[in-house]
Short mmCIF file of C-alpha atoms and ligand atoms in Angstrom, two decimals:
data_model
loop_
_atom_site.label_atom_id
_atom_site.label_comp_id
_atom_site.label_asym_id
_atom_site.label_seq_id
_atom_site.Cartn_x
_atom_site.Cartn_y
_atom_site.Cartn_z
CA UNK A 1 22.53 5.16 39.81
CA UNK A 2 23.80 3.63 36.29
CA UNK A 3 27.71 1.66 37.16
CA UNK A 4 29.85 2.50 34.46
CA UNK A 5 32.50 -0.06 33.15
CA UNK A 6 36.00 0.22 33.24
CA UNK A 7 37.83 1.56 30.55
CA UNK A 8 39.12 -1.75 29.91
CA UNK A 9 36.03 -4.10 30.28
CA UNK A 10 34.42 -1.51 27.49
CA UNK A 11 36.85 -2.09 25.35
CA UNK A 12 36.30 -5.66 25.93
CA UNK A 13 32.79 -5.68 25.30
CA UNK A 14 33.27 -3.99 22.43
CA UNK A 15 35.44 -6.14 21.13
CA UNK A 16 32.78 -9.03 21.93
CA UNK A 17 30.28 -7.05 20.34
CA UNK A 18 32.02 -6.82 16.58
CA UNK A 19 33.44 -10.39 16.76
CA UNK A 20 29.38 -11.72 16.51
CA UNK A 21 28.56 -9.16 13.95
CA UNK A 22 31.51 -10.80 12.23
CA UNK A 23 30.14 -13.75 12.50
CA UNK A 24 26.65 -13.27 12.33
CA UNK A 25 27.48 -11.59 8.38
CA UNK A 26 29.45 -14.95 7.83
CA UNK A 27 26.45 -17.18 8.78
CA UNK A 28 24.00 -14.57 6.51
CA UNK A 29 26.13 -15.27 3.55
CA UNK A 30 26.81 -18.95 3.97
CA UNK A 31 23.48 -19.30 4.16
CA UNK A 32 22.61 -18.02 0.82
CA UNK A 33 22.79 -20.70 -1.53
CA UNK A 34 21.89 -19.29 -4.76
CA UNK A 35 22.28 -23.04 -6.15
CA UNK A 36 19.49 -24.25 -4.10
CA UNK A 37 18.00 -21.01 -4.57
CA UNK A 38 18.14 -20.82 -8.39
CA UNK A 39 16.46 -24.54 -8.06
CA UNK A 40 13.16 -22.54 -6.53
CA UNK A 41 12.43 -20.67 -9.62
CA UNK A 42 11.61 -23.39 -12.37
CA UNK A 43 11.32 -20.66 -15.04
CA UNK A 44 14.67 -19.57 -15.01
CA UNK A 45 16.00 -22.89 -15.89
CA UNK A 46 15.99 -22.83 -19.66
CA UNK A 47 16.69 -21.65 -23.06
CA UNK A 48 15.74 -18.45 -25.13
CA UNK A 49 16.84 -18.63 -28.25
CA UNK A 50 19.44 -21.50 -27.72
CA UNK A 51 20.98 -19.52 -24.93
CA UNK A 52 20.63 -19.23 -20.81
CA UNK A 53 17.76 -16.97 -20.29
CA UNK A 54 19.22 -14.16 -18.20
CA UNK A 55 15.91 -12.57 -16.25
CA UNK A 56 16.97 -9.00 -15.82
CA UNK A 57 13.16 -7.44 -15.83
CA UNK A 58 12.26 -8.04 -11.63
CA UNK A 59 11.11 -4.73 -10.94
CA UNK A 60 8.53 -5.35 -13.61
CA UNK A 61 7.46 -8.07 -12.38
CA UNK A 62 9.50 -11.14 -10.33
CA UNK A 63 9.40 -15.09 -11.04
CA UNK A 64 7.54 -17.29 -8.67
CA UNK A 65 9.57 -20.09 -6.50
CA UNK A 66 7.75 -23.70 -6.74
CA UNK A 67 6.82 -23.16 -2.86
CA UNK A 68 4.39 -20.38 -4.24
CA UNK A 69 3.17 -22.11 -7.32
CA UNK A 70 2.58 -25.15 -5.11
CA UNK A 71 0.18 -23.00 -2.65
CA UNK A 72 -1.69 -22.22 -5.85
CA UNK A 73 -1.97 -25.81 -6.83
CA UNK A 74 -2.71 -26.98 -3.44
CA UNK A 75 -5.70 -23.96 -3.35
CA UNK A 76 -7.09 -25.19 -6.16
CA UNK A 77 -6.86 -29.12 -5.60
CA UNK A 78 -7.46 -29.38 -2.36
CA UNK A 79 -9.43 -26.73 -0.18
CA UNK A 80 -11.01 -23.86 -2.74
CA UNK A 81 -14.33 -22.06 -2.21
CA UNK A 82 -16.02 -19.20 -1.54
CA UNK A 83 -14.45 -17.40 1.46
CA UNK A 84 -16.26 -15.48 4.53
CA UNK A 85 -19.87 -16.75 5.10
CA UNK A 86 -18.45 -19.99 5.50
CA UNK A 87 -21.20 -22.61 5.72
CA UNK A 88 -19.45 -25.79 4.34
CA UNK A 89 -15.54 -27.55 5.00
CA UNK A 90 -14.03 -25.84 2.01
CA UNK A 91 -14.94 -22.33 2.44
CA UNK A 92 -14.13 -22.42 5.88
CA UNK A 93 -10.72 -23.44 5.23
CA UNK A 94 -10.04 -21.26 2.43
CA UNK A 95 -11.29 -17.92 4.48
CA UNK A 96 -8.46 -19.46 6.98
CA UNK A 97 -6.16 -19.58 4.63
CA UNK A 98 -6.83 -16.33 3.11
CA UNK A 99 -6.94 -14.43 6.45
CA UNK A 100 -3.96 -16.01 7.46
CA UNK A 101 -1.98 -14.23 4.46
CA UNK A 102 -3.59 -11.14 5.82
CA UNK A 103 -1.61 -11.76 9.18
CA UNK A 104 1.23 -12.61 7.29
CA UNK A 105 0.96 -9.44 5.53
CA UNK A 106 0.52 -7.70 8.77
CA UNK A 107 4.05 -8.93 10.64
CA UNK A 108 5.81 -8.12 7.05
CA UNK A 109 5.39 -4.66 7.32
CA UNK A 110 4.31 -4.72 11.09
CA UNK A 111 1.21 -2.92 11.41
CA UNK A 112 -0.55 -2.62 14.22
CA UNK A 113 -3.93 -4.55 13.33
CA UNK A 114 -4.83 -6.76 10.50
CA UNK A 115 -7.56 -4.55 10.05
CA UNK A 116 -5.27 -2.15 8.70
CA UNK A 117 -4.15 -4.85 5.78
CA UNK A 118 -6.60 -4.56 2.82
CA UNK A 119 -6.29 -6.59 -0.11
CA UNK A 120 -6.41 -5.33 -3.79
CA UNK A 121 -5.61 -6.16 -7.17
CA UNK A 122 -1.76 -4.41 -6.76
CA UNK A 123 -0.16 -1.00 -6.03
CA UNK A 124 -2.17 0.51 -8.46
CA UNK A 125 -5.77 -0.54 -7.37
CA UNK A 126 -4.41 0.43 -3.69
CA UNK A 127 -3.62 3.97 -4.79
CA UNK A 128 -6.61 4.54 -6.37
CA UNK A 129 -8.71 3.53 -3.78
CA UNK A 130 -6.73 5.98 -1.43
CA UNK A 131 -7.04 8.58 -4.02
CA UNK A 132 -10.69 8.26 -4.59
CA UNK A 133 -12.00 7.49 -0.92
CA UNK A 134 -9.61 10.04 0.90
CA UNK A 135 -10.59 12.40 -1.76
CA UNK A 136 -14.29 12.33 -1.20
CA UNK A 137 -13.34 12.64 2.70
CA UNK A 138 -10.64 15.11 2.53
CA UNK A 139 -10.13 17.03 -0.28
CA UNK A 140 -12.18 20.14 -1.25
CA UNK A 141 -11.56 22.54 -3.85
CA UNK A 142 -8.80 23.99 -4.39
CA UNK A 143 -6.83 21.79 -2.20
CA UNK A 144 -3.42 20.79 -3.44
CA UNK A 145 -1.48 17.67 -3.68
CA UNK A 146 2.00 16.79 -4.03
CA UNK A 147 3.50 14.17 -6.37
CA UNK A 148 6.96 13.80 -6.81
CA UNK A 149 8.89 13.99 -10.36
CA UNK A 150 9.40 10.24 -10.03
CA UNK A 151 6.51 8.83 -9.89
CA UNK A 152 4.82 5.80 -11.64
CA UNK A 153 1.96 6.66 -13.76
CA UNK A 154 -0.11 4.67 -11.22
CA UNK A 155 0.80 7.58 -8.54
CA UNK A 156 -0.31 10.06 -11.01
CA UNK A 157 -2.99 9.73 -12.20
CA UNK A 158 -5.25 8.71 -9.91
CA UNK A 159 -4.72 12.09 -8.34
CA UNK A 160 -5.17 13.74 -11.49
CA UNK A 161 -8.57 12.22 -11.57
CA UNK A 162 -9.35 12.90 -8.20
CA UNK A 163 -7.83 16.58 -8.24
CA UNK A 164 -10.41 16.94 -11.79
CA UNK A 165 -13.38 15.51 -9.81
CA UNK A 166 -13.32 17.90 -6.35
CA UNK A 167 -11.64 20.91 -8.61
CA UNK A 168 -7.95 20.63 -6.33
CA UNK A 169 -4.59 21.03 -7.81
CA UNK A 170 -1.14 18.99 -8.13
CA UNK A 171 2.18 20.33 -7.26
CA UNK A 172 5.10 18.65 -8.40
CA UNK A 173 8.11 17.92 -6.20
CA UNK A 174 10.90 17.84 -8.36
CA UNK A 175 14.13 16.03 -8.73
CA UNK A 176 17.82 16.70 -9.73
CA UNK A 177 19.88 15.28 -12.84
CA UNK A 178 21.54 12.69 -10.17
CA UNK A 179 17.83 11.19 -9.88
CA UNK A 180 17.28 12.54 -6.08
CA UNK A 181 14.36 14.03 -4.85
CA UNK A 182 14.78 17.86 -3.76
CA UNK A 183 13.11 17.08 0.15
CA UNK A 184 14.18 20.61 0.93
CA UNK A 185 12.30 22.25 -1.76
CA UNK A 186 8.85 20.20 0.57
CA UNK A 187 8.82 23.78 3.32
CA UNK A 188 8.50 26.04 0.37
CA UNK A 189 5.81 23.63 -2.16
CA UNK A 190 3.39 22.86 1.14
CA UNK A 191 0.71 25.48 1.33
CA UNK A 192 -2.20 25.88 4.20
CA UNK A 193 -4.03 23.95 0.96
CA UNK A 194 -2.03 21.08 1.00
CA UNK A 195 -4.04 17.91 2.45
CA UNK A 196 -2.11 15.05 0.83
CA UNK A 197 2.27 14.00 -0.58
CA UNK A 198 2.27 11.14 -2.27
CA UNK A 199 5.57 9.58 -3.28
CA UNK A 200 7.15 6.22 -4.38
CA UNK A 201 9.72 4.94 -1.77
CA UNK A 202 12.19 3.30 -4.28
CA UNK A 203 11.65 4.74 -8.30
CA UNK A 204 11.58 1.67 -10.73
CA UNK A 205 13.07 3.58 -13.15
CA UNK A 206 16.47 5.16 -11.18
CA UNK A 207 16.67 2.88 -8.34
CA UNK A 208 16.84 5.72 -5.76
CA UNK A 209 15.76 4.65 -1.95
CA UNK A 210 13.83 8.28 -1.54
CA UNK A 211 14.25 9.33 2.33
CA UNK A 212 10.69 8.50 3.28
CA UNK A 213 10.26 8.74 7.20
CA UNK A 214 11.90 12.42 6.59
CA UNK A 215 8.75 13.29 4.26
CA UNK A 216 6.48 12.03 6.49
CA UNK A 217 8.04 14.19 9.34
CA UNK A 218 7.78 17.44 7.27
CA UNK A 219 4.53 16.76 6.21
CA UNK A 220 2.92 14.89 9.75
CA UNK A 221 4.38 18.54 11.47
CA UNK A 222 2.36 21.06 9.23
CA UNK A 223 -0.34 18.56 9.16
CA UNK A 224 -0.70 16.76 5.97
CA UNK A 225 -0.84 13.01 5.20
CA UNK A 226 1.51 10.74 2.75
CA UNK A 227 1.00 7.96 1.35
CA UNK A 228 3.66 5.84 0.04
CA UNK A 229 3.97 3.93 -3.12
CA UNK A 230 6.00 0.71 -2.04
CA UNK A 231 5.29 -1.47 -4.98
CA UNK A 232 9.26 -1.23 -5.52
CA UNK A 233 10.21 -0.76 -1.92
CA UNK A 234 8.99 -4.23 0.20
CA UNK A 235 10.20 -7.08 -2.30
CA UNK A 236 14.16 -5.26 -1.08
CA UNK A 237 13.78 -3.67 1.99
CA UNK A 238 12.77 -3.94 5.76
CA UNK A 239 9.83 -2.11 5.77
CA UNK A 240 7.93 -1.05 9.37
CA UNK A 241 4.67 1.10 8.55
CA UNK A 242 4.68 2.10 12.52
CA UNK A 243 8.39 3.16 12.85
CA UNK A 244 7.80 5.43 9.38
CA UNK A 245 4.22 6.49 10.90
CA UNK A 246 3.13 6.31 7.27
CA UNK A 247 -0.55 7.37 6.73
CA UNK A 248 -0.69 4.90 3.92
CA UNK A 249 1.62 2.71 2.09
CA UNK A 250 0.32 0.64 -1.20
CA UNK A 251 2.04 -2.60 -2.63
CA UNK A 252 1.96 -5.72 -5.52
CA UNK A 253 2.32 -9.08 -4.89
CA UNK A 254 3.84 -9.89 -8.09
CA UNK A 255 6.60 -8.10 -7.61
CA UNK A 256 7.63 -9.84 -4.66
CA UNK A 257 7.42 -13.19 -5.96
CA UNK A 258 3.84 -14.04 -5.27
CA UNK A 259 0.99 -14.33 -7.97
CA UNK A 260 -0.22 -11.57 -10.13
CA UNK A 261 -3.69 -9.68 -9.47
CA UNK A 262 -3.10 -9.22 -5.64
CA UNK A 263 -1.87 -6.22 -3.89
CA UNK A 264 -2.35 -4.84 -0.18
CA UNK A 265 -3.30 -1.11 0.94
CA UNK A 266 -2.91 -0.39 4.38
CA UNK A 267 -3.54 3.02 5.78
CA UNK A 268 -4.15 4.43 9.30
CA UNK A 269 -7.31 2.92 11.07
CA UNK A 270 -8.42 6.60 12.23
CA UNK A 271 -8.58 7.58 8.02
CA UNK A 272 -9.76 4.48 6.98
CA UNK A 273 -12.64 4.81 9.00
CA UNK A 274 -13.61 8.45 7.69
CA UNK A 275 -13.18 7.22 4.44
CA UNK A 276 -16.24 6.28 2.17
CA UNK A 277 -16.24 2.19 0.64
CA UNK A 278 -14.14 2.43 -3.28
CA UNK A 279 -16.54 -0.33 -4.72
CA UNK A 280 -20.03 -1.25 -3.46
CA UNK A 281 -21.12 -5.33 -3.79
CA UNK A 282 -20.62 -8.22 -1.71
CA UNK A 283 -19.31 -8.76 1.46
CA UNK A 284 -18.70 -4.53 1.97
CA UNK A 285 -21.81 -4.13 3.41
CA UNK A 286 -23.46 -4.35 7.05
CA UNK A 287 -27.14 -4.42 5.85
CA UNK A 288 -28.94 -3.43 2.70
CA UNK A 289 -31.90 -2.31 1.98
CA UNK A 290 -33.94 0.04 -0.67
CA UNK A 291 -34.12 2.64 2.14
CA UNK A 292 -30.31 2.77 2.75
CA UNK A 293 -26.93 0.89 2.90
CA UNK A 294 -25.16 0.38 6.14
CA UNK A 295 -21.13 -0.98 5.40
CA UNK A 296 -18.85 -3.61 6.85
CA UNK A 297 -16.45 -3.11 9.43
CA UNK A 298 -11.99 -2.56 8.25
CA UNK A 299 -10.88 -4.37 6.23
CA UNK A 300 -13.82 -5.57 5.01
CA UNK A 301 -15.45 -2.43 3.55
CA UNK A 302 -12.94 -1.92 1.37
CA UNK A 303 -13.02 -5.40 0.17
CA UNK A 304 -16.48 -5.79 -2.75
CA UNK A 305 -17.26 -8.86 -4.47
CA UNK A 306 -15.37 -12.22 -4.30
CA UNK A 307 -11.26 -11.24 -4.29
CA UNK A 308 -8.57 -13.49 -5.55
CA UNK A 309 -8.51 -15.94 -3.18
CA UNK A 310 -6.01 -18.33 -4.47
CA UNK A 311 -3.96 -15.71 -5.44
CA UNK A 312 -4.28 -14.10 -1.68
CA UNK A 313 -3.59 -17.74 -0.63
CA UNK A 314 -0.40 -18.23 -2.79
CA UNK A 315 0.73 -14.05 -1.49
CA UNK A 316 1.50 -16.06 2.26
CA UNK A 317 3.40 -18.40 0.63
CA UNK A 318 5.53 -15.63 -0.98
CA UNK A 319 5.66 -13.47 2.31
CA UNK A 320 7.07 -17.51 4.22
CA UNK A 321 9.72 -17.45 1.00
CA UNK A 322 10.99 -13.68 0.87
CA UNK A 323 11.16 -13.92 4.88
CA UNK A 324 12.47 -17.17 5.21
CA UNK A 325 15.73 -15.69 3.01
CA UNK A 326 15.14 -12.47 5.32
CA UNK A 327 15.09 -9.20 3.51
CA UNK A 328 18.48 -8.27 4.78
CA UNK A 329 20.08 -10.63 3.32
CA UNK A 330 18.21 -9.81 -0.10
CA UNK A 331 18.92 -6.49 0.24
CA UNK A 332 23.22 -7.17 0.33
CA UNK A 333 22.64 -9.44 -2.10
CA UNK A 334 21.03 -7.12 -4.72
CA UNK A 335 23.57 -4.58 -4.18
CA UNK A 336 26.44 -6.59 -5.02
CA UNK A 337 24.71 -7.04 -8.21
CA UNK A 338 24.20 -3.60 -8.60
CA UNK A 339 27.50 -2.40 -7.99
CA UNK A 340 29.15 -5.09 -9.85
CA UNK A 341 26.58 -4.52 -12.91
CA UNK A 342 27.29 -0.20 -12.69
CA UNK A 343 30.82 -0.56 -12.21
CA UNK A 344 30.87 -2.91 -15.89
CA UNK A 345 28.91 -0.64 -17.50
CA UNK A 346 30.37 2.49 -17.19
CA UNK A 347 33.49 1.06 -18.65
CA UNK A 348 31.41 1.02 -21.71
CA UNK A 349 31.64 4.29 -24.27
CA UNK A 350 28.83 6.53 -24.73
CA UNK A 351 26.89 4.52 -22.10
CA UNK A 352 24.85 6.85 -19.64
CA UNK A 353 23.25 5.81 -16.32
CA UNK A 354 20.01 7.44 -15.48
CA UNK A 355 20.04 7.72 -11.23
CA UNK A 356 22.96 8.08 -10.00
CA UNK A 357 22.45 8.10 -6.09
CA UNK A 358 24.40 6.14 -3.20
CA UNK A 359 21.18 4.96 -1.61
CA UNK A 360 19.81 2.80 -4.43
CA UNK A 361 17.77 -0.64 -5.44
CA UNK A 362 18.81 -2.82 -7.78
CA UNK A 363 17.73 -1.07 -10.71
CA UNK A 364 20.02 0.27 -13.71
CA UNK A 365 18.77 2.31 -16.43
CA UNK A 366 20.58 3.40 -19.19
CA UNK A 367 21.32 4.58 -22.63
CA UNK A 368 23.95 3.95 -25.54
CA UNK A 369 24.52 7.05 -27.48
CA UNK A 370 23.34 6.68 -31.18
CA UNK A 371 21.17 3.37 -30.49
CA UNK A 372 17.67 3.58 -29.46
CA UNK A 373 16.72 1.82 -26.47
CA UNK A 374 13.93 -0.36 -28.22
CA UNK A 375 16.76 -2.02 -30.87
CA UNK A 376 19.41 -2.42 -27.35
CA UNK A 377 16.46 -4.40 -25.85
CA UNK A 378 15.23 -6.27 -28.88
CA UNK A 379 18.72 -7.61 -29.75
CA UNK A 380 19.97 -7.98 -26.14
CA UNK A 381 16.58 -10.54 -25.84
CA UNK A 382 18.05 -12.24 -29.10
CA UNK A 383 21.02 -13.01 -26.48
CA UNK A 384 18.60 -14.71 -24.33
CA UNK A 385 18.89 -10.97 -21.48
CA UNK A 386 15.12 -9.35 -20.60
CA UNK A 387 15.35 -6.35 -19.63
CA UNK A 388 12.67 -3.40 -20.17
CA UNK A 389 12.86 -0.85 -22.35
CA UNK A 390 10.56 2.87 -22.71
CA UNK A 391 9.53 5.08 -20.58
CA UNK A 392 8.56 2.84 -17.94
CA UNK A 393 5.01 4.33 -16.78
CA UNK A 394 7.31 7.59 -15.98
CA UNK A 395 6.70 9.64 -18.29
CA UNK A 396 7.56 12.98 -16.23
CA UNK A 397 10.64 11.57 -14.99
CA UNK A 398 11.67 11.16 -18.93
CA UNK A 399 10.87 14.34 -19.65
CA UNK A 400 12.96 15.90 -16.88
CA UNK A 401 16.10 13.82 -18.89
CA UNK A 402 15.02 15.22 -21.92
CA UNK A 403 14.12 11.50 -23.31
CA UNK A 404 11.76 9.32 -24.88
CA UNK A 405 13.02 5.80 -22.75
CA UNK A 406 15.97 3.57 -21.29
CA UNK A 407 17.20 0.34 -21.19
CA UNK A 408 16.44 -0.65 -17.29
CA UNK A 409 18.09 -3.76 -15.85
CA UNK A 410 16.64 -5.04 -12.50
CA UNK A 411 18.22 -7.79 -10.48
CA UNK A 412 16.75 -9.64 -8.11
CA UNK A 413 18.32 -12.27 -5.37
CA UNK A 414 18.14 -14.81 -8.09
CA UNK A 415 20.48 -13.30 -10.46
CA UNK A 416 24.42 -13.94 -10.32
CA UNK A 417 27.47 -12.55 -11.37
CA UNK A 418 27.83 -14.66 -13.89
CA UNK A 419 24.85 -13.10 -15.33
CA UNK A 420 25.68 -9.56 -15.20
CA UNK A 421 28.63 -10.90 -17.17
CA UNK A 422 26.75 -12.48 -20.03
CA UNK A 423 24.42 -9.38 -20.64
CA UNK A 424 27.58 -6.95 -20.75
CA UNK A 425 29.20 -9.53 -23.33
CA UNK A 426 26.04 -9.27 -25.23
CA UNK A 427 25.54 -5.74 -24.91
CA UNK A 428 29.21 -5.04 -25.89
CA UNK A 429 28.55 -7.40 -28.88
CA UNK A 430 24.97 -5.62 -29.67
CA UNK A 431 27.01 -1.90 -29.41
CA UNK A 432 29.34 -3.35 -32.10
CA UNK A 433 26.75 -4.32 -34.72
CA UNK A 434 25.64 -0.65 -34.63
N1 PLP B 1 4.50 1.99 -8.49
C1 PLP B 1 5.71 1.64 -8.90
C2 PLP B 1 6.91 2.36 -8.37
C3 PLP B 1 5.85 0.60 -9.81
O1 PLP B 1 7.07 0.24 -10.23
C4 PLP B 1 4.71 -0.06 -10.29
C5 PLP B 1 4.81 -1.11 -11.31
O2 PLP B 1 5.75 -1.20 -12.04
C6 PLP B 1 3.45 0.35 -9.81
C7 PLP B 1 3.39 1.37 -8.90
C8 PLP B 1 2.20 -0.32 -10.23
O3 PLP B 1 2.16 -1.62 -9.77
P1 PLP B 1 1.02 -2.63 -10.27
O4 PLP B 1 1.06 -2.59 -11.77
O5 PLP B 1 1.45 -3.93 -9.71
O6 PLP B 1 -0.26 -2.15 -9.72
#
């Protein structure tokens, strides 16, 4: 039998209880230094155009800390070669090196096995592999597949390939004017055709945090697998593949502070297994022969030809960084930004905001009526601010505002107040010359 507490020993563990989440929030934010942490990032330490450069284009693409470009050096001066089918010092300690990102990658999003973790060129390279191999597995004709509204073009189009090749269709999951994604319209769009939903978790162009592990629900109870586009999603947030049962959930390295040309796929061991090799080359197979091709065991088979294995290298160094600041810290830390950065800029006239949901990243797009977005970004870079401008590889999402682009600010834990206060000077003075 369970003893219950008295009434007033509750009340005193309670008590207990939200005095160390006081504290513990104290100790998170006293130990963010963004001095020591703006010291990390060598590239944001100058001037553009005779003026602090102001790096407002992270979900683009983020700046490396030294600790990463260091790995790189290091990879290069001291242990690089050939990795797998080690025979000699150097290769053996690069394949350790590399493999040990993969485990790094594993514990970041805990999956199960480090089989599951394939590596990639980015997001994009990891959807299309999804979208061809599941596709030649999975997908017959007239199969459908949903896409939301919101996607990137790199969640897009590799289905629209795909749905060309086996003769299947797309259905569109659409959005409202506030920039969220209609979930409940999901009962209604999913047929007895429907094999596959794929759908970003955060949009790089409106910021919103889409209610993932809900999709995967709907979809996991009338069968049907999603996979998740997290290229915006695991540089902010917590992410646990196993909790959200994802089927499979793609990613960039570069945009969470590691080098460029690396991404990671992983995807159920049960599908990756039924799914046919992407590439054919080196290291994918088992045996070859004229006769016939036998293939190499997850990750492997999914892995042709020599990867970037420097770049792969440098990826655990950005994983050590982004979890040594811990991702929930990162993640309060962006939304002050946000908030601060929305609140300033809808004091400004004719200014609209694009995405308009509670649950968002640190992304802010915008407009100015009677300025095009491409002469607000050109001038605001004269002021020494980057941020993005066009359509942002969304070209659907545009059309459902009726536009041709935005202005899109991204923050990152880098960025300051101070910051968001010089790019709302300059846009106030770039307005003015207009
Ligand atoms: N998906 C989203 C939501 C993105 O923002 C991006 C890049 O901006 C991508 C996919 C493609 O990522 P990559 O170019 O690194 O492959």
């Amino acid at each position: 039998m369970k003893a219950e507490l008295p009434a007033k020993k509750k009340t005193k563990v309670r008590n207990i209880q939200t005095i160390i989440v006081i504290y513990s929030i104290i100790a998170l934010i006293m130990s963010f230094d963004i001095n020591k942490i703006r010291q990390d990032f060598p590239i944001l330490n100058q001037k553009i155009y005779n003026r602090p450069l102001v790096y407002f284009d992270n979900a683009a693409t983020t700046q490396r800390p030294q600790q990463v470009i260091d790995a790189l050096n290091r990879t290069y001066t001291e242990y690089y070669g050939n990795i797998h089918r080690a025979a000699h010092f150097l290769a053996d300690k690069a394949t350790l090196a590399y493999e040990d990102t993969r485990e790094k990658a594993r514990n970041l999003i805990n999956a199960e096995t480090r089989e599951q973790i394939i590596f990639t060129k980015g997001a994009t390279e990891s959807i299309n592999l999804v979208a061809f191999s599941y596709g030649e597995t999975f997908i017959q004709e007239g199969d459908e597949i949903i896409v939301s509204e919101m996607e990137h073009h790199s969640n897009i189009v590799p289905w629209q390939l795909m749905a060309e090749r086996k003769k299947a269709r797309i259905v569109m999951l659409p959005i409202d004017d506030t920039g969220r994604l209609l979930v409940e319209k999901l009962d209604s769009l999913i047929t007895d055709r429907t094999r596959i939903i794929a759908v970003t978790h955060i949009s790089n162009v409106l910021g919103t945090i889409n209610p993932v592990k809900l999709i995967i629900e709907k979809a996991h109870a009338r069968g049907i697998h999603v996979l998740v586009d997290g290229a915006q999603a695991v540089p902010h947030l917590k992410i646990d593949v196993q909790e959200l049962d994802v089927d499979f959930y793609a990613f960039s390295a570069h945009k969470m502070y590691g080098p460029n040309g690396v991404g990671v796929l992983y995807g159920k061991k049960e599908l990756l297994n039924k799914m046919p090799p992407y590439q054919g080359g080196g290291e994918m197979i088992s045996e070859v022969s004229f006769a016939g091709t036998t293939y190499n065991e997850l990750p492997y088979k999914f892995e042709a030809g020599t990867p970037n294995i420097s770049g792969v290298i440098a990826f655990g160094a950005a994983i050590d960084y982004l979890q040594n600041i811990g991702l929930e810290t990162i993640a309060s830390r962006e939304n002050e930004l946000l908030n601060y950065a929305t609140s300033e800029l809808l004091k400004i006239n004719g200014l609209r905001i694009y995405g308009t949901q509670q649950e968002k990243s640190g992304v802010v797009s915008f407009n100015v009526e009677g300025i095009h977005f491409f002469d607000l970004g050109t001038m605001l870079d004269k002021f020494g601010i980057a941020v993005r401008t066009g359509h942002h590889c969304a070209d659907p999402l545009m059309a459902h505002f009726g536009i041709q682009g935005t202005v899109r600010a991204s923050f990152a834990f880098y960025n300051t107040m101070e910051e968001i206060d010089r790019f709302i000077d300059a846009l106030k003075k770039v307005i003015a010359m207009f």
